[in-house]
Amino acid sequence: MTEASKDTKGGGAIARHRYLEVLHQFTMSQASLTAVDDICWNIAKTAIGDLGFVDCVVYLLNDERSALTQRAAHGDKNPGDRQILDPIVIPVGEGIVGSVAKSGQLQLVNDTRYDPRYILDDNFRCSELAVPILHDGRVVGVLDSEHPEPHFSPRKTSLCLRPLLRWHRRV
């Protein structure tokens, strides 16, 4: 076994351990929350922020299920405690986030410069990951994370977010 492969295997074990720590911390804190805004901010800060993402916005569907509103953020969209900089509303079916709300399917866009659905919010970013937030199998929102570099979010990372985004008896 080469030194490089030892480092890769060790790095993978460290990454898995870190993910499990974050998942445990998130699950423990989420279990005590009942307010929707508390749940959203916990997703943005405890789960996403602690996993090392530079940006994320938690969107929830409005009561009519026709549009998504920004309810929590991590990164540049969050200038202070529970503040969202210039919040936007996205109609269901529009943009990458609206498409995920409509389809219920995760979307990983490696280079937003080539995707006409991209909606510019606070800053332009080259890659975008949008993951549906589910409650009893039904889409209730979307977690959206962007990165300035193209091809940033590997599929493996996006799949590890799915368990974090299933709400039961909460929404």
mmCIF file of C-alpha atoms in Angstrom:
data_model
loop_
_atom_site.group_PDB
_atom_site.id
_atom_site.type_symbol
_atom_site.label_atom_id
_atom_site.label_comp_id
_atom_site.label_asym_id
_atom_site.label_seq_id
_atom_site.Cartn_x
_atom_site.Cartn_y
_atom_site.Cartn_z
ATOM 1 C CA MET A 1 0.000 0.000 0.000
ATOM 2 C CA THR A 2 1.390 3.402 -0.958
ATOM 3 C CA GLU A 3 1.555 6.400 1.372
ATOM 4 C CA ALA A 4 -0.963 8.195 -0.858
ATOM 5 C CA SER A 5 -3.514 5.407 -0.530
ATOM 6 C CA LYS A 6 -2.994 5.315 3.250
ATOM 7 C CA ASP A 7 -3.648 9.065 3.413
ATOM 8 C CA THR A 8 -6.743 8.732 1.236
ATOM 9 C CA LYS A 9 -8.148 5.939 3.387
ATOM 10 C CA GLY A 10 -7.316 7.827 6.581
ATOM 11 C CA GLY A 11 -8.862 11.001 5.183
ATOM 12 C CA GLY A 12 -11.999 9.094 4.278
ATOM 13 C CA ALA A 13 -12.274 7.725 7.806
ATOM 14 C CA ILE A 14 -11.787 11.201 9.260
ATOM 15 C CA ALA A 15 -14.425 12.643 6.923
ATOM 16 C CA ARG A 16 -16.893 9.865 7.846
ATOM 17 C CA HIS A 17 -16.215 10.423 11.545
ATOM 18 C CA ARG A 18 -16.753 14.185 11.165
ATOM 19 C CA TYR A 19 -20.000 13.599 9.243
ATOM 20 C CA LEU A 20 -21.262 11.253 11.967
ATOM 21 C CA GLU A 21 -20.361 13.814 14.657
ATOM 22 C CA VAL A 22 -22.287 16.529 12.809
ATOM 23 C CA LEU A 23 -25.231 14.181 12.185
ATOM 24 C CA HIS A 24 -25.333 13.249 15.879
ATOM 25 C CA GLN A 25 -25.119 16.879 17.031
ATOM 26 C CA PHE A 26 -27.775 17.897 14.502
ATOM 27 C CA THR A 27 -30.128 15.064 15.471
ATOM 28 C CA MET A 28 -29.794 15.807 19.179
ATOM 29 C CA SER A 29 -30.472 19.510 18.734
ATOM 30 C CA GLN A 30 -33.250 18.961 16.166
ATOM 31 C CA ALA A 31 -35.119 16.596 18.500
ATOM 32 C CA SER A 32 -35.740 19.382 20.998
ATOM 33 C CA LEU A 33 -36.974 21.946 18.461
ATOM 34 C CA THR A 34 -40.635 22.617 17.702
ATOM 35 C CA ALA A 35 -40.688 26.025 15.983
ATOM 36 C CA VAL A 36 -40.260 25.918 12.202
ATOM 37 C CA ASP A 37 -37.772 28.804 12.190
ATOM 38 C CA ASP A 38 -35.654 27.081 14.853
ATOM 39 C CA ILE A 39 -35.589 23.928 12.731
ATOM 40 C CA CYS A 40 -34.585 25.897 9.615
ATOM 41 C CA TRP A 41 -31.772 27.754 11.382
ATOM 42 C CA ASN A 42 -30.558 24.500 12.910
ATOM 43 C CA ILE A 43 -30.307 22.985 9.421
ATOM 44 C CA ALA A 44 -28.418 26.015 8.101
ATOM 45 C CA LYS A 45 -26.015 26.433 10.990
ATOM 46 C CA THR A 46 -25.555 23.097 12.731
ATOM 47 C CA ALA A 47 -25.797 20.745 9.788
ATOM 48 C CA ILE A 48 -24.656 22.717 6.765
ATOM 49 C CA GLY A 49 -22.287 25.197 8.382
ATOM 50 C CA ASP A 50 -20.562 22.498 10.411
ATOM 51 C CA LEU A 51 -20.122 20.302 7.319
ATOM 52 C CA GLY A 52 -17.993 23.056 5.778
ATOM 53 C CA PHE A 53 -20.315 24.456 3.122
ATOM 54 C CA VAL A 54 -19.617 28.143 2.418
ATOM 55 C CA ASP A 55 -23.209 29.040 1.560
ATOM 56 C CA CYS A 56 -26.700 27.724 2.057
ATOM 57 C CA VAL A 57 -30.265 28.961 2.149
ATOM 58 C CA VAL A 58 -33.219 27.025 3.537
ATOM 59 C CA TYR A 59 -36.401 27.712 1.553
ATOM 60 C CA LEU A 60 -39.880 26.667 2.676
ATOM 61 C CA LEU A 61 -43.036 26.464 0.593
ATOM 62 C CA ASN A 62 -45.719 29.029 1.374
ATOM 63 C CA ASP A 63 -49.179 27.895 2.506
ATOM 64 C CA GLU A 64 -50.490 27.836 -1.074
ATOM 65 C CA ARG A 65 -47.471 25.701 -2.134
ATOM 66 C CA SER A 66 -46.900 28.140 -5.006
ATOM 67 C CA ALA A 67 -43.643 29.808 -3.933
ATOM 68 C CA LEU A 68 -40.583 29.294 -1.755
ATOM 69 C CA THR A 69 -39.459 31.816 0.848
ATOM 70 C CA GLN A 70 -36.017 32.077 2.386
ATOM 71 C CA ARG A 71 -36.272 31.101 6.065
ATOM 72 C CA ALA A 72 -32.640 30.589 7.161
ATOM 73 C CA ALA A 73 -29.165 31.072 5.732
ATOM 74 C CA HIS A 74 -25.474 30.408 6.253
ATOM 75 C CA GLY A 75 -22.703 32.436 4.612
ATOM 76 C CA ASP A 76 -22.968 35.822 2.888
ATOM 77 C CA LYS A 77 -26.798 35.768 3.013
ATOM 78 C CA ASN A 78 -26.579 35.730 6.829
ATOM 79 C CA PRO A 79 -24.959 39.018 7.956
ATOM 80 C CA GLY A 80 -26.027 38.591 11.586
ATOM 81 C CA ASP A 81 -27.911 36.421 14.030
ATOM 82 C CA ARG A 82 -30.985 35.012 12.245
ATOM 83 C CA GLN A 83 -30.887 37.714 9.595
ATOM 84 C CA ILE A 84 -31.302 37.073 5.882
ATOM 85 C CA LEU A 85 -29.821 39.661 3.541
ATOM 86 C CA ASP A 86 -32.390 40.828 0.956
ATOM 87 C CA PRO A 87 -34.607 37.711 1.054
ATOM 88 C CA ILE A 88 -36.143 36.609 -2.233
ATOM 89 C CA VAL A 89 -39.200 34.524 -3.119
ATOM 90 C CA ILE A 90 -38.963 31.876 -5.854
ATOM 91 C CA PRO A 91 -42.096 30.539 -7.581
ATOM 92 C CA VAL A 92 -42.386 26.747 -7.679
ATOM 93 C CA GLY A 93 -41.048 25.495 -11.011
ATOM 94 C CA GLU A 94 -38.766 28.497 -11.590
ATOM 95 C CA GLY A 95 -35.004 28.406 -11.223
ATOM 96 C CA ILE A 96 -33.066 25.457 -9.908
ATOM 97 C CA VAL A 97 -34.641 25.735 -6.442
ATOM 98 C CA GLY A 98 -38.172 25.982 -7.844
ATOM 99 C CA SER A 99 -37.501 22.987 -10.112
ATOM 100 C CA VAL A 100 -36.468 20.891 -7.109
ATOM 101 C CA ALA A 101 -39.603 21.945 -5.211
ATOM 102 C CA LYS A 102 -41.725 20.857 -8.173
ATOM 103 C CA SER A 103 -39.943 17.569 -8.950
ATOM 104 C CA GLY A 104 -38.834 16.485 -5.477
ATOM 105 C CA GLN A 105 -35.516 15.463 -7.022
ATOM 106 C CA LEU A 106 -32.062 16.618 -5.964
ATOM 107 C CA GLN A 107 -30.302 18.866 -8.490
ATOM 108 C CA LEU A 108 -26.528 19.237 -8.739
ATOM 109 C CA VAL A 109 -25.485 21.911 -11.240
ATOM 110 C CA ASN A 110 -21.752 21.763 -11.819
ATOM 111 C CA ASP A 111 -21.553 25.070 -13.680
ATOM 112 C CA THR A 112 -24.415 27.530 -13.344
ATOM 113 C CA ARG A 113 -23.011 29.682 -16.161
ATOM 114 C CA TYR A 114 -24.504 27.120 -18.540
ATOM 115 C CA ASP A 115 -27.856 26.585 -16.816
ATOM 116 C CA PRO A 116 -30.535 29.103 -17.841
ATOM 117 C CA ARG A 117 -32.555 28.264 -14.712
ATOM 118 C CA TYR A 118 -29.943 29.861 -12.435
ATOM 119 C CA ILE A 119 -31.361 32.745 -10.376
ATOM 120 C CA LEU A 120 -28.820 35.277 -9.135
ATOM 121 C CA ASP A 121 -29.383 36.106 -5.478
ATOM 122 C CA ASP A 122 -26.695 37.925 -3.465
ATOM 123 C CA ASN A 123 -23.580 36.889 -5.438
ATOM 124 C CA PHE A 124 -22.913 34.847 -8.552
ATOM 125 C CA ARG A 125 -21.628 31.357 -7.793
ATOM 126 C CA CYS A 126 -20.601 28.671 -10.264
ATOM 127 C CA SER A 127 -21.951 25.479 -8.704
ATOM 128 C CA GLU A 128 -25.278 24.838 -7.023
ATOM 129 C CA LEU A 129 -26.703 21.945 -5.054
ATOM 130 C CA ALA A 130 -30.443 21.963 -4.302
ATOM 131 C CA VAL A 131 -31.879 19.186 -2.127
ATOM 132 C CA PRO A 132 -35.593 18.744 -1.363
ATOM 133 C CA ILE A 133 -36.663 18.910 2.278
ATOM 134 C CA LEU A 134 -39.291 16.243 2.869
ATOM 135 C CA HIS A 135 -42.014 15.759 5.452
ATOM 136 C CA ASP A 136 -43.825 12.417 5.289
ATOM 137 C CA GLY A 137 -42.609 11.964 1.704
ATOM 138 C CA ARG A 138 -43.857 15.366 0.545
ATOM 139 C CA VAL A 139 -41.674 18.337 -0.413
ATOM 140 C CA VAL A 140 -41.982 21.165 2.129
ATOM 141 C CA GLY A 141 -38.880 23.101 1.161
ATOM 142 C CA VAL A 142 -35.466 23.107 -0.472
ATOM 143 C CA LEU A 143 -31.964 23.409 0.910
ATOM 144 C CA ASP A 144 -29.847 25.317 -1.591
ATOM 145 C CA SER A 145 -26.064 25.507 -1.373
ATOM 146 C CA GLU A 146 -23.836 27.323 -3.826
ATOM 147 C CA HIS A 147 -20.068 27.574 -4.241
ATOM 148 C CA PRO A 148 -17.936 30.029 -6.233
ATOM 149 C CA GLU A 149 -16.009 27.210 -7.934
ATOM 150 C CA PRO A 150 -17.562 25.093 -10.694
ATOM 151 C CA HIS A 151 -17.884 21.329 -10.070
ATOM 152 C CA PHE A 152 -17.643 21.845 -6.309
ATOM 153 C CA SER A 153 -20.181 19.521 -4.667
ATOM 154 C CA PRO A 154 -19.453 15.855 -5.216
ATOM 155 C CA ARG A 155 -22.473 13.549 -5.450
ATOM 156 C CA LYS A 156 -21.320 11.736 -2.312
ATOM 157 C CA THR A 157 -21.670 14.960 -0.303
ATOM 158 C CA SER A 158 -25.142 15.630 -1.680
ATOM 159 C CA LEU A 159 -26.295 12.134 -0.780
ATOM 160 C CA CYS A 160 -25.086 12.511 2.807
ATOM 161 C CA LEU A 161 -27.376 15.551 3.190
ATOM 162 C CA ARG A 162 -30.548 13.576 2.522
ATOM 163 C CA PRO A 163 -30.918 12.098 6.038
ATOM 164 C CA LEU A 164 -30.586 15.602 7.470
ATOM 165 C CA LEU A 165 -33.519 16.854 5.422
ATOM 166 C CA ARG A 166 -36.295 14.479 6.382
ATOM 167 C CA TRP A 167 -38.674 16.034 8.880
ATOM 168 C CA HIS A 168 -41.102 13.892 10.808
ATOM 169 C CA ARG A 169 -43.872 15.349 12.997
ATOM 170 C CA ARG A 170 -42.231 18.765 12.833
ATOM 171 C CA VAL A 171 -43.600 20.775 9.895
#
